[in-house]
């Protein structure tokens, strides 16, 4: 590897050290319901987001809380020497995409059938740290 390429790779690695992500695939909740909960925590500090999710009555909030905890643990694994309290972690990005659909048939009047679509979703949470040099 050339010196310029190595310097660029090191710079990219240093940039990515301040973010961590976690993914949840094929969650058996409709994307629309999950987005309602995801919109509550987008851009919030990590501790505040966990409190919002913990006290939210929606079923999707339990899964999202677990996912945010996983992203925080991933950040801590990347930055073993840094403390979570000093880093100022926040939910940088949260995406809810549609997943696979299970198609089922429901009997309907007069010998017909209606299709039932059981939706699922994929959720990606990106946790970022506020850099002390930029703040």
Tab-separated table of N, CA, C and O in Angstrom:
chain	number	residue	atom	x	y	z
A	1	UNK	N	0.851	-1.174	0.000
A	1	UNK	CA	0.000	0.000	0.000
A	1	UNK	C	0.898	1.240	0.000
A	1	UNK	O	1.841	1.338	0.766
A	2	UNK	N	0.548	2.197	-0.856
A	2	UNK	CA	1.313	3.427	-0.932
A	2	UNK	C	1.082	4.290	0.298
A	2	UNK	O	0.129	4.114	1.046
A	3	UNK	N	2.001	5.236	0.509
A	3	UNK	CA	1.918	6.062	1.719
A	3	UNK	C	0.669	6.951	1.724
A	3	UNK	O	0.032	7.143	2.757
A	4	UNK	N	0.323	7.478	0.534
A	4	UNK	CA	-0.845	8.348	0.466
A	4	UNK	C	-2.137	7.555	0.715
A	4	UNK	O	-3.047	8.004	1.399
A	5	UNK	N	-2.163	6.337	0.166
A	5	UNK	CA	-3.325	5.480	0.357
A	5	UNK	C	-3.472	5.073	1.825
A	5	UNK	O	-4.571	5.027	2.376
A	6	UNK	N	-2.354	4.812	2.483
A	6	UNK	CA	-2.358	4.437	3.898
A	6	UNK	C	-2.821	5.607	4.764
A	6	UNK	O	-3.593	5.422	5.709
A	7	UNK	N	-2.351	6.813	4.441
A	7	UNK	CA	-2.781	7.995	5.195
A	7	UNK	C	-4.298	8.209	5.062
A	7	UNK	O	-4.975	8.533	6.038
A	8	UNK	N	-4.797	8.002	3.847
A	8	UNK	CA	-6.237	8.165	3.607
A	8	UNK	C	-7.030	7.107	4.383
A	8	UNK	O	-8.064	7.414	4.987
A	9	UNK	N	-6.538	5.872	4.378
A	9	UNK	CA	-7.210	4.785	5.101
A	9	UNK	C	-7.219	5.065	6.600
A	9	UNK	O	-8.222	4.833	7.278
A	10	UNK	N	-6.109	5.576	7.132
A	10	UNK	CA	-6.045	5.914	8.558
A	10	UNK	C	-6.996	7.058	8.901
A	10	UNK	O	-7.614	7.055	9.979
A	11	UNK	N	-7.117	8.032	8.000
A	11	UNK	CA	-8.023	9.156	8.237
A	11	UNK	C	-9.478	8.687	8.252
A	11	UNK	O	-10.276	9.103	9.110
A	12	UNK	N	-9.820	7.788	7.342
A	12	UNK	CA	-11.188	7.258	7.289
A	12	UNK	C	-11.482	6.441	8.544
A	12	UNK	O	-12.556	6.536	9.129
A	13	UNK	N	-10.490	5.640	8.970
A	13	UNK	CA	-10.664	4.815	10.164
A	13	UNK	C	-10.864	5.699	11.401
A	13	UNK	O	-11.680	5.396	12.268
A	14	UNK	N	-10.125	6.794	11.482
A	14	UNK	CA	-10.252	7.714	12.620
A	14	UNK	C	-11.618	8.389	12.617
A	14	UNK	O	-12.214	8.614	13.669
A	15	UNK	N	-12.134	8.722	11.413
A	15	UNK	CA	-13.455	9.322	11.295
A	15	UNK	C	-14.535	8.369	11.770
A	15	UNK	O	-15.464	8.749	12.478
A	16	UNK	N	-14.429	7.098	11.368
A	16	UNK	CA	-15.447	6.098	11.700
A	16	UNK	C	-15.381	5.652	13.144
A	16	UNK	O	-16.278	4.957	13.612
A	17	UNK	N	-14.344	6.051	13.863
A	17	UNK	CA	-14.211	5.654	15.259
A	17	UNK	C	-15.258	6.337	16.133
A	17	UNK	O	-15.625	5.825	17.178
A	18	UNK	N	-15.764	7.476	15.678
A	18	UNK	CA	-16.720	8.239	16.476
A	18	UNK	C	-18.161	7.811	16.254
A	18	UNK	O	-19.062	8.354	16.891
A	19	UNK	N	-18.389	6.873	15.307
A	19	UNK	CA	-19.757	6.392	15.092
A	19	UNK	C	-19.797	4.873	15.209
A	19	UNK	O	-18.786	4.196	15.005
A	20	UNK	N	-20.957	4.361	15.571
A	20	UNK	CA	-21.190	2.917	15.622
A	20	UNK	C	-22.643	2.677	15.231
A	20	UNK	O	-23.491	3.544	15.412
A	21	UNK	N	-22.907	1.498	14.688
A	21	UNK	CA	-24.272	1.228	14.266
A	21	UNK	C	-24.705	-0.167	14.682
A	21	UNK	O	-23.890	-1.015	15.026
A	22	UNK	N	-26.013	-0.366	14.662
A	22	UNK	CA	-26.604	-1.677	14.937
A	22	UNK	C	-27.791	-1.838	13.998
A	22	UNK	O	-28.470	-0.863	13.664
A	23	UNK	N	-28.011	-3.073	13.551
A	23	UNK	CA	-29.097	-3.353	12.609
A	23	UNK	C	-30.024	-4.414	13.183
A	23	UNK	O	-29.576	-5.329	13.865
A	24	UNK	N	-31.291	-4.267	12.884
A	24	UNK	CA	-32.301	-5.259	13.234
A	24	UNK	C	-33.024	-5.614	11.946
A	24	UNK	O	-33.680	-4.764	11.344
A	25	UNK	N	-32.884	-6.860	11.505
A	25	UNK	CA	-33.496	-7.287	10.251
A	25	UNK	C	-34.708	-8.160	10.512
A	25	UNK	O	-34.753	-8.917	11.484
A	26	UNK	N	-35.680	-8.055	9.616
A	26	UNK	CA	-36.896	-8.876	9.645
A	26	UNK	C	-37.632	-8.803	10.975
A	26	UNK	O	-38.030	-9.819	11.535
A	27	UNK	N	-37.816	-7.609	11.469
A	27	UNK	CA	-38.590	-7.399	12.693
A	27	UNK	C	-40.075	-7.492	12.325
A	27	UNK	O	-40.529	-6.780	11.438
A	28	UNK	N	-40.853	-8.363	12.998
A	28	UNK	CA	-42.232	-8.588	12.563
A	28	UNK	C	-43.213	-7.501	13.006
A	28	UNK	O	-44.224	-7.772	13.643
A	29	UNK	N	-42.900	-6.268	12.682
A	29	UNK	CA	-43.769	-5.122	12.945
A	29	UNK	C	-43.865	-4.341	11.646
A	29	UNK	O	-42.901	-4.296	10.892
A	30	UNK	N	-44.982	-3.719	11.384
A	30	UNK	CA	-45.080	-2.959	10.144
A	30	UNK	C	-44.151	-1.738	10.221
A	30	UNK	O	-43.971	-1.155	11.292
A	31	UNK	N	-43.562	-1.358	9.085
A	31	UNK	CA	-42.645	-0.219	9.085
A	31	UNK	C	-43.296	1.074	9.565
A	31	UNK	O	-42.658	1.894	10.220
A	32	UNK	N	-44.563	1.229	9.280
A	32	UNK	CA	-45.268	2.450	9.674
A	32	UNK	C	-45.323	2.590	11.192
A	32	UNK	O	-45.131	3.678	11.746
A	33	UNK	N	-45.585	1.484	11.883
A	33	UNK	CA	-45.649	1.514	13.342
A	33	UNK	C	-44.267	1.758	13.939
A	33	UNK	O	-44.124	2.450	14.944
A	34	UNK	N	-43.239	1.162	13.320
A	34	UNK	CA	-41.875	1.333	13.829
A	34	UNK	C	-41.388	2.766	13.603
A	34	UNK	O	-40.689	3.321	14.442
A	35	UNK	N	-41.780	3.374	12.483
A	35	UNK	CA	-41.347	4.753	12.197
A	35	UNK	C	-41.914	5.742	13.209
A	35	UNK	O	-41.271	6.741	13.525
A	36	UNK	N	-43.122	5.472	13.712
A	36	UNK	CA	-43.708	6.361	14.724
A	36	UNK	C	-42.811	6.435	15.957
A	36	UNK	O	-42.619	7.495	16.543
A	37	UNK	N	-42.259	5.295	16.345
A	37	UNK	CA	-41.392	5.252	17.521
A	37	UNK	C	-40.007	5.802	17.168
A	37	UNK	O	-39.390	6.519	17.957
A	38	UNK	N	-39.507	5.491	15.972
A	38	UNK	CA	-38.180	5.942	15.563
A	38	UNK	C	-38.113	7.469	15.489
A	38	UNK	O	-37.085	8.063	15.822
A	39	UNK	N	-39.208	8.093	15.075
A	39	UNK	CA	-39.237	9.558	14.978
A	39	UNK	C	-39.114	10.225	16.342
A	39	UNK	O	-38.676	11.369	16.435
A	40	UNK	N	-39.499	9.513	17.411
A	40	UNK	CA	-39.409	10.086	18.758
A	40	UNK	C	-37.961	10.263	19.210
A	40	UNK	O	-37.648	11.175	19.975
A	41	UNK	N	-37.068	9.348	18.776
A	41	UNK	CA	-35.705	9.351	19.307
A	41	UNK	C	-34.661	9.871	18.325
A	41	UNK	O	-33.496	10.015	18.689
A	42	UNK	N	-35.043	10.175	17.106
A	42	UNK	CA	-34.073	10.651	16.112
A	42	UNK	C	-33.466	11.974	16.568
A	42	UNK	O	-34.167	12.919	16.890
A	43	UNK	N	-32.126	12.021	16.656
A	43	UNK	CA	-31.421	13.239	17.046
A	43	UNK	C	-31.283	13.449	18.541
A	43	UNK	O	-30.640	14.400	18.975
A	44	UNK	N	-31.859	12.592	19.359
A	44	UNK	CA	-31.807	12.741	20.813
A	44	UNK	C	-30.479	12.218	21.368
A	44	UNK	O	-29.814	11.409	20.738
A	45	UNK	N	-30.124	12.680	22.548
A	45	UNK	CA	-28.974	12.105	23.254
A	45	UNK	C	-29.315	10.664	23.617
A	45	UNK	O	-30.478	10.322	23.789
A	46	UNK	N	-28.294	9.823	23.737
A	46	UNK	CA	-28.507	8.389	23.934
A	46	UNK	C	-29.295	8.104	25.216
A	46	UNK	O	-30.223	7.288	25.210
A	47	UNK	N	-28.945	8.769	26.307
A	47	UNK	CA	-29.645	8.530	27.575
A	47	UNK	C	-31.103	8.950	27.479
A	47	UNK	O	-32.003	8.253	27.971
A	48	UNK	N	-31.342	10.078	26.838
A	48	UNK	CA	-32.713	10.580	26.676
A	48	UNK	C	-33.516	9.634	25.786
A	48	UNK	O	-34.686	9.352	26.065
A	49	UNK	N	-32.895	9.140	24.725
A	49	UNK	CA	-33.570	8.217	23.813
A	49	UNK	C	-33.964	6.935	24.543
A	49	UNK	O	-35.075	6.422	24.361
A	50	UNK	N	-33.071	6.422	25.392
A	50	UNK	CA	-33.384	5.209	26.154
A	50	UNK	C	-34.538	5.441	27.116
A	50	UNK	O	-35.394	4.567	27.289
A	51	UNK	N	-34.583	6.612	27.744
A	51	UNK	CA	-35.688	6.924	28.654
A	51	UNK	C	-37.014	7.036	27.903
A	51	UNK	O	-38.046	6.548	28.369
A	52	UNK	N	-36.991	7.668	26.734
A	52	UNK	CA	-38.201	7.800	25.924
A	52	UNK	C	-38.716	6.419	25.538
A	52	UNK	O	-39.908	6.123	25.651
A	53	UNK	N	-37.801	5.554	25.088
A	53	UNK	CA	-38.206	4.218	24.654
A	53	UNK	C	-38.671	3.352	25.818
A	53	UNK	O	-39.589	2.544	25.676
A	54	UNK	N	-38.033	3.505	26.967
A	54	UNK	CA	-38.393	2.685	28.125
A	54	UNK	C	-39.812	2.969	28.596
A	54	UNK	O	-40.525	2.063	29.020
A	55	UNK	N	-40.249	4.231	28.510
A	55	UNK	CA	-41.556	4.595	29.027
A	55	UNK	C	-42.621	4.758	27.941
A	55	UNK	O	-43.729	5.192	28.228
A	56	UNK	N	-42.294	4.408	26.723
A	56	UNK	CA	-43.277	4.453	25.642
A	56	UNK	C	-44.160	3.206	25.699
A	56	UNK	O	-43.663	2.104	25.900
A	57	UNK	N	-45.464	3.351	25.548
A	57	UNK	CA	-46.353	2.189	25.643
A	57	UNK	C	-46.354	1.306	24.394
A	57	UNK	O	-46.896	0.214	24.421
A	58	UNK	N	-45.759	1.760	23.316
A	58	UNK	CA	-45.818	1.006	22.062
A	58	UNK	C	-44.918	-0.229	22.115
A	58	UNK	O	-43.853	-0.210	22.718
A	59	UNK	N	-45.362	-1.295	21.447
A	59	UNK	CA	-44.624	-2.554	21.445
A	59	UNK	C	-43.302	-2.432	20.681
A	59	UNK	O	-42.314	-3.067	21.023
A	60	UNK	N	-43.270	-1.582	19.669
A	60	UNK	CA	-42.058	-1.406	18.867
A	60	UNK	C	-40.939	-0.746	19.670
A	60	UNK	O	-39.764	-0.924	19.360
A	61	UNK	N	-41.289	-0.017	20.718
A	61	UNK	CA	-40.271	0.684	21.501
A	61	UNK	C	-39.361	-0.282	22.252
A	61	UNK	O	-38.196	0.018	22.483
A	62	UNK	N	-39.868	-1.457	22.637
A	62	UNK	CA	-39.030	-2.452	23.332
A	62	UNK	C	-37.905	-2.933	22.425
A	62	UNK	O	-36.755	-3.030	22.842
A	63	UNK	N	-38.251	-3.212	21.184
A	63	UNK	CA	-37.241	-3.694	20.229
A	63	UNK	C	-36.239	-2.597	19.904
A	63	UNK	O	-35.050	-2.851	19.768
A	64	UNK	N	-36.725	-1.378	19.765
A	64	UNK	CA	-35.840	-0.261	19.433
A	64	UNK	C	-34.916	0.070	20.597
A	64	UNK	O	-33.751	0.430	20.378
A	65	UNK	N	-35.407	-0.074	21.823
A	65	UNK	CA	-34.571	0.168	23.003
A	65	UNK	C	-33.394	-0.812	23.031
A	65	UNK	O	-32.252	-0.433	23.269
A	66	UNK	N	-33.687	-2.069	22.749
A	66	UNK	CA	-32.654	-3.095	22.715
A	66	UNK	C	-31.624	-2.796	21.630
A	66	UNK	O	-30.425	-3.000	21.801
A	67	UNK	N	-32.106	-2.273	20.487
A	67	UNK	CA	-31.228	-1.948	19.366
A	67	UNK	C	-30.318	-0.766	19.699
A	67	UNK	O	-29.128	-0.779	19.368
A	68	UNK	N	-30.841	0.247	20.372
A	68	UNK	CA	-30.024	1.406	20.770
A	68	UNK	C	-28.964	0.969	21.779
A	68	UNK	O	-27.799	1.391	21.706
A	69	UNK	N	-29.337	0.089	22.717
A	69	UNK	CA	-28.358	-0.440	23.674
A	69	UNK	C	-27.246	-1.205	22.959
A	69	UNK	O	-26.075	-1.114	23.329
A	70	UNK	N	-27.616	-1.940	21.917
A	70	UNK	CA	-26.628	-2.683	21.136
A	70	UNK	C	-25.672	-1.735	20.411
A	70	UNK	O	-24.461	-1.975	20.364
A	71	UNK	N	-26.205	-0.650	19.852
A	71	UNK	CA	-25.362	0.333	19.165
A	71	UNK	C	-24.404	1.008	20.139
A	71	UNK	O	-23.235	1.253	19.812
A	72	UNK	N	-24.867	1.285	21.356
A	72	UNK	CA	-24.006	1.894	22.377
A	72	UNK	C	-22.892	0.922	22.753
A	72	UNK	O	-21.726	1.308	22.901
A	73	UNK	N	-23.235	-0.368	22.890
A	73	UNK	CA	-22.221	-1.384	23.201
A	73	UNK	C	-21.205	-1.508	22.067
A	73	UNK	O	-20.004	-1.685	22.319
A	74	UNK	N	-21.664	-1.384	20.824
A	74	UNK	CA	-20.742	-1.427	19.680
A	74	UNK	C	-19.794	-0.236	19.702
A	74	UNK	O	-18.613	-0.362	19.384
A	75	UNK	N	-20.314	0.948	20.088
A	75	UNK	CA	-19.465	2.135	20.173
A	75	UNK	C	-18.417	1.934	21.268
A	75	UNK	O	-17.259	2.293	21.099
A	76	UNK	N	-18.847	1.351	22.384
A	76	UNK	CA	-17.924	1.132	23.496
A	76	UNK	C	-16.839	0.124	23.124
A	76	UNK	O	-15.698	0.255	23.550
A	77	UNK	N	-17.178	-0.874	22.308
A	77	UNK	CA	-16.192	-1.856	21.862
A	77	UNK	C	-15.148	-1.199	20.957
A	77	UNK	O	-13.967	-1.570	20.985
A	78	UNK	N	-15.570	-0.224	20.159
A	78	UNK	CA	-14.632	0.491	19.279
A	78	UNK	C	-13.726	1.425	20.071
A	78	UNK	O	-12.566	1.619	19.730
A	79	UNK	N	-14.271	2.054	21.099
A	79	UNK	CA	-13.558	3.065	21.886
A	79	UNK	C	-13.423	2.581	23.322
A	79	UNK	O	-14.113	3.074	24.215
A	80	UNK	N	-12.546	1.637	23.556
A	80	UNK	CA	-12.402	1.036	24.884
A	80	UNK	C	-11.848	2.019	25.912
A	80	UNK	O	-12.171	1.947	27.086
A	81	UNK	N	-11.008	2.950	25.460
A	81	UNK	CA	-10.385	3.880	26.396
A	81	UNK	C	-11.293	5.051	26.773
A	81	UNK	O	-11.097	5.681	27.799
A	82	UNK	N	-12.332	5.340	25.963
A	82	UNK	CA	-13.209	6.486	26.228
A	82	UNK	C	-14.397	6.066	27.098
A	82	UNK	O	-14.811	4.919	27.099
A	83	UNK	N	-14.925	7.029	27.859
A	83	UNK	CA	-16.103	6.737	28.676
A	83	UNK	C	-17.355	7.242	27.962
A	83	UNK	O	-17.319	8.242	27.241
A	84	UNK	N	-18.449	6.565	28.196
A	84	UNK	CA	-19.704	6.893	27.514
A	84	UNK	C	-20.227	8.254	27.967
A	84	UNK	O	-20.741	9.033	27.164
A	85	UNK	N	-20.078	8.570	29.257
A	85	UNK	CA	-20.607	9.829	29.790
A	85	UNK	C	-19.906	11.041	29.173
A	85	UNK	O	-20.538	12.050	28.861
A	86	UNK	N	-18.578	10.934	28.985
A	86	UNK	CA	-17.820	12.068	28.446
A	86	UNK	C	-17.991	12.224	26.936
A	86	UNK	O	-17.771	13.306	26.400
A	87	UNK	N	-18.367	11.144	26.253
A	87	UNK	CA	-18.434	11.177	24.792
A	87	UNK	C	-19.633	11.967	24.276
A	87	UNK	O	-19.583	12.524	23.187
A	88	UNK	N	-20.714	12.014	25.021
A	88	UNK	CA	-21.903	12.725	24.556
A	88	UNK	C	-22.547	12.012	23.371
A	88	UNK	O	-22.723	12.586	22.305
A	89	UNK	N	-22.894	10.747	23.557
A	89	UNK	CA	-23.477	9.958	22.473
A	89	UNK	C	-24.885	10.441	22.136
A	89	UNK	O	-25.644	10.816	23.019
A	90	UNK	N	-25.222	10.408	20.847
A	90	UNK	CA	-26.554	10.776	20.402
A	90	UNK	C	-26.949	9.908	19.217
A	90	UNK	O	-26.102	9.311	18.569
A	91	UNK	N	-28.251	9.824	18.965
A	91	UNK	CA	-28.762	9.036	17.842
A	91	UNK	C	-28.589	9.878	16.587
A	91	UNK	O	-29.362	10.791	16.314
A	92	UNK	N	-27.549	9.571	15.836
A	92	UNK	CA	-27.205	10.363	14.662
A	92	UNK	C	-28.172	10.095	13.512
A	92	UNK	O	-28.596	11.007	12.817
A	93	UNK	N	-28.506	8.827	13.318
A	93	UNK	CA	-29.370	8.452	12.203
A	93	UNK	C	-30.157	7.206	12.598
A	93	UNK	O	-29.632	6.327	13.279
A	94	UNK	N	-31.402	7.154	12.179
A	94	UNK	CA	-32.213	5.960	12.407
A	94	UNK	C	-33.098	5.777	11.174
A	94	UNK	O	-33.801	6.692	10.765
A	95	UNK	N	-32.957	4.604	10.542
A	95	UNK	CA	-33.687	4.316	9.311
A	95	UNK	C	-34.576	3.101	9.513
A	95	UNK	O	-34.139	2.099	10.065
A	96	UNK	N	-35.808	3.178	9.025
A	96	UNK	CA	-36.728	2.044	9.059
A	96	UNK	C	-37.128	1.757	7.619
A	96	UNK	O	-37.765	2.587	6.968
A	97	UNK	N	-36.726	0.604	7.114
A	97	UNK	CA	-37.034	0.200	5.749
A	97	UNK	C	-37.958	-1.013	5.779
A	97	UNK	O	-37.938	-1.791	6.734
A	98	UNK	N	-38.720	-1.170	4.738
A	98	UNK	CA	-39.622	-2.312	4.647
A	98	UNK	C	-38.853	-3.609	4.438
A	98	UNK	O	-37.838	-3.638	3.748
A	99	UNK	N	-39.336	-4.673	5.040
A	99	UNK	CA	-38.698	-5.973	4.908
A	99	UNK	C	-39.559	-6.916	4.088
A	99	UNK	O	-40.428	-6.492	3.326
A	100	UNK	N	-39.347	-8.210	4.268
A	100	UNK	CA	-40.112	-9.212	3.542
A	100	UNK	C	-41.559	-9.227	4.035
A	100	UNK	O	-41.837	-8.913	5.190
A	101	UNK	N	-42.465	-9.570	3.124
A	101	UNK	CA	-43.875	-9.611	3.469
A	101	UNK	C	-44.360	-11.056	3.403
A	101	UNK	O	-44.109	-11.748	2.423
A	102	UNK	N	-45.044	-11.505	4.459
A	102	UNK	CA	-45.685	-12.821	4.424
A	102	UNK	C	-47.093	-12.614	3.886
A	102	UNK	O	-47.845	-11.790	4.413
A	103	UNK	N	-47.444	-13.353	2.838
A	103	UNK	CA	-48.765	-13.181	2.235
A	103	UNK	C	-49.653	-14.345	2.644
A	103	UNK	O	-49.302	-15.498	2.463
A	104	UNK	N	-50.792	-14.025	3.231
A	104	UNK	CA	-51.733	-15.025	3.709
A	104	UNK	C	-53.109	-14.763	3.089
A	104	UNK	O	-53.399	-13.639	2.677
A	105	UNK	N	-53.940	-15.788	3.034
A	105	UNK	CA	-55.294	-15.636	2.498
A	105	UNK	C	-56.311	-15.743	3.625
A	105	UNK	O	-56.209	-16.615	4.481
A	106	UNK	N	-57.285	-14.848	3.600
A	106	UNK	CA	-58.347	-14.814	4.597
A	106	UNK	C	-59.661	-15.075	3.863
A	106	UNK	O	-59.929	-14.414	2.857
A	107	UNK	N	-60.488	-15.990	4.337
A	107	UNK	CA	-61.780	-16.226	3.680
A	107	UNK	C	-62.652	-14.970	3.702
A	107	UNK	O	-62.676	-14.242	4.690
A	108	UNK	N	-63.351	-14.741	2.617
A	108	UNK	CA	-64.233	-13.586	2.477
A	108	UNK	C	-65.610	-14.088	2.032
A	108	UNK	O	-65.748	-15.245	1.625
A	109	UNK	N	-66.619	-13.247	2.089
A	109	UNK	CA	-67.964	-13.684	1.715
A	109	UNK	C	-68.066	-14.150	0.261
A	109	UNK	O	-67.283	-13.732	-0.596
A	110	UNK	N	-69.012	-15.004	0.012
A	110	UNK	CA	-69.365	-15.499	-1.321
A	110	UNK	C	-68.198	-16.222	-2.000
A	110	UNK	O	-67.962	-16.073	-3.189
A	111	UNK	N	-67.442	-16.987	-1.227
A	111	UNK	CA	-66.385	-17.827	-1.793
A	111	UNK	C	-65.146	-17.089	-2.242
A	111	UNK	O	-64.278	-17.655	-2.899
A	112	UNK	N	-65.044	-15.830	-1.903
A	112	UNK	CA	-63.858	-15.068	-2.302
A	112	UNK	C	-62.775	-15.212	-1.232
A	112	UNK	O	-63.008	-15.769	-0.164
A	113	UNK	N	-61.603	-14.642	-1.537
A	113	UNK	CA	-60.512	-14.628	-0.561
A	113	UNK	C	-59.840	-13.262	-0.607
A	113	UNK	O	-59.668	-12.692	-1.681
A	114	UNK	N	-59.478	-12.749	0.567
A	114	UNK	CA	-58.740	-11.485	0.646
A	114	UNK	C	-57.319	-11.791	1.064
A	114	UNK	O	-57.082	-12.672	1.888
A	115	UNK	N	-56.392	-11.053	0.500
A	115	UNK	CA	-54.991	-11.263	0.832
A	115	UNK	C	-54.621	-10.434	2.056
A	115	UNK	O	-54.902	-9.234	2.115
A	116	UNK	N	-53.990	-11.058	3.023
A	116	UNK	CA	-53.483	-10.377	4.216
A	116	UNK	C	-51.971	-10.277	4.061
A	116	UNK	O	-51.309	-11.285	3.802
A	117	UNK	N	-51.429	-9.069	4.196
A	117	UNK	CA	-49.983	-8.870	4.083
A	117	UNK	C	-49.410	-8.635	5.474
A	117	UNK	O	-49.692	-7.619	6.095
A	118	UNK	N	-48.633	-9.599	5.951
A	118	UNK	CA	-47.982	-9.452	7.260
A	118	UNK	C	-46.617	-8.839	7.000
A	118	UNK	O	-45.706	-9.500	6.507
A	119	UNK	N	-46.487	-7.586	7.369
A	119	UNK	CA	-45.286	-6.817	7.025
A	119	UNK	C	-44.187	-6.986	8.071
A	119	UNK	O	-44.454	-7.281	9.230
A	120	UNK	N	-42.953	-6.768	7.625
A	120	UNK	CA	-41.810	-6.740	8.542
A	120	UNK	C	-40.927	-5.567	8.129
A	120	UNK	O	-41.169	-4.929	7.099
A	121	UNK	N	-39.927	-5.270	8.933
A	121	UNK	CA	-39.075	-4.126	8.611
A	121	UNK	C	-37.626	-4.381	9.008
A	121	UNK	O	-37.326	-5.319	9.742
A	122	UNK	N	-36.755	-3.536	8.489
A	122	UNK	CA	-35.335	-3.524	8.843
A	122	UNK	C	-35.043	-2.161	9.466
A	122	UNK	O	-35.403	-1.134	8.902
A	123	UNK	N	-34.386	-2.159	10.623
A	123	UNK	CA	-34.076	-0.904	11.318
A	123	UNK	C	-32.561	-0.782	11.433
A	123	UNK	O	-31.881	-1.755	11.781
A	124	UNK	N	-32.025	0.392	11.137
A	124	UNK	CA	-30.605	0.685	11.299
A	124	UNK	C	-30.464	1.902	12.191
A	124	UNK	O	-31.052	2.949	11.908
A	125	UNK	N	-29.696	1.766	13.270
A	125	UNK	CA	-29.450	2.866	14.199
A	125	UNK	C	-27.968	3.216	14.144
A	125	UNK	O	-27.120	2.327	14.253
A	126	UNK	N	-27.669	4.496	13.955
A	126	UNK	CA	-26.286	4.981	13.966
A	126	UNK	C	-26.122	5.902	15.160
A	126	UNK	O	-26.853	6.887	15.302
A	127	UNK	N	-25.168	5.555	16.036
A	127	UNK	CA	-24.881	6.346	17.223
A	127	UNK	C	-23.605	7.141	16.948
A	127	UNK	O	-22.617	6.580	16.470
A	128	UNK	N	-23.633	8.417	17.242
A	128	UNK	CA	-22.459	9.259	17.047
A	128	UNK	C	-22.012	9.896	18.344
A	128	UNK	O	-22.804	10.049	19.268
A	129	UNK	N	-20.743	10.255	18.404
A	129	UNK	CA	-20.198	10.931	19.581
A	129	UNK	C	-19.889	12.370	19.203
A	129	UNK	O	-19.417	12.648	18.106
A	130	UNK	N	-20.158	13.269	20.124
A	130	UNK	CA	-19.810	14.677	19.909
A	130	UNK	C	-18.319	14.808	20.200
A	130	UNK	O	-17.870	14.550	21.329
A	131	UNK	N	-17.548	15.196	19.207
A	131	UNK	CA	-16.111	15.347	19.393
A	131	UNK	C	-15.819	16.560	20.247
A	131	UNK	O	-16.377	17.627	20.024
A	132	UNK	N	-14.939	16.396	21.218
A	132	UNK	CA	-14.577	17.512	22.093
A	132	UNK	C	-13.830	18.590	21.325
A	132	UNK	O	-13.859	19.753	21.689
A	133	UNK	N	-13.137	18.215	20.233
A	133	UNK	CA	-12.379	19.203	19.462
A	133	UNK	C	-13.327	20.098	18.673
A	133	UNK	O	-13.038	21.244	18.415
A	134	UNK	N	-14.497	19.552	18.254
A	134	UNK	CA	-15.440	20.343	17.458
A	134	UNK	C	-16.395	21.134	18.341
A	134	UNK	O	-16.885	22.168	17.945
A	135	UNK	N	-16.678	20.653	19.531
A	135	UNK	CA	-17.693	21.300	20.382
A	135	UNK	C	-17.184	22.571	21.017
A	135	UNK	O	-16.092	22.914	21.080
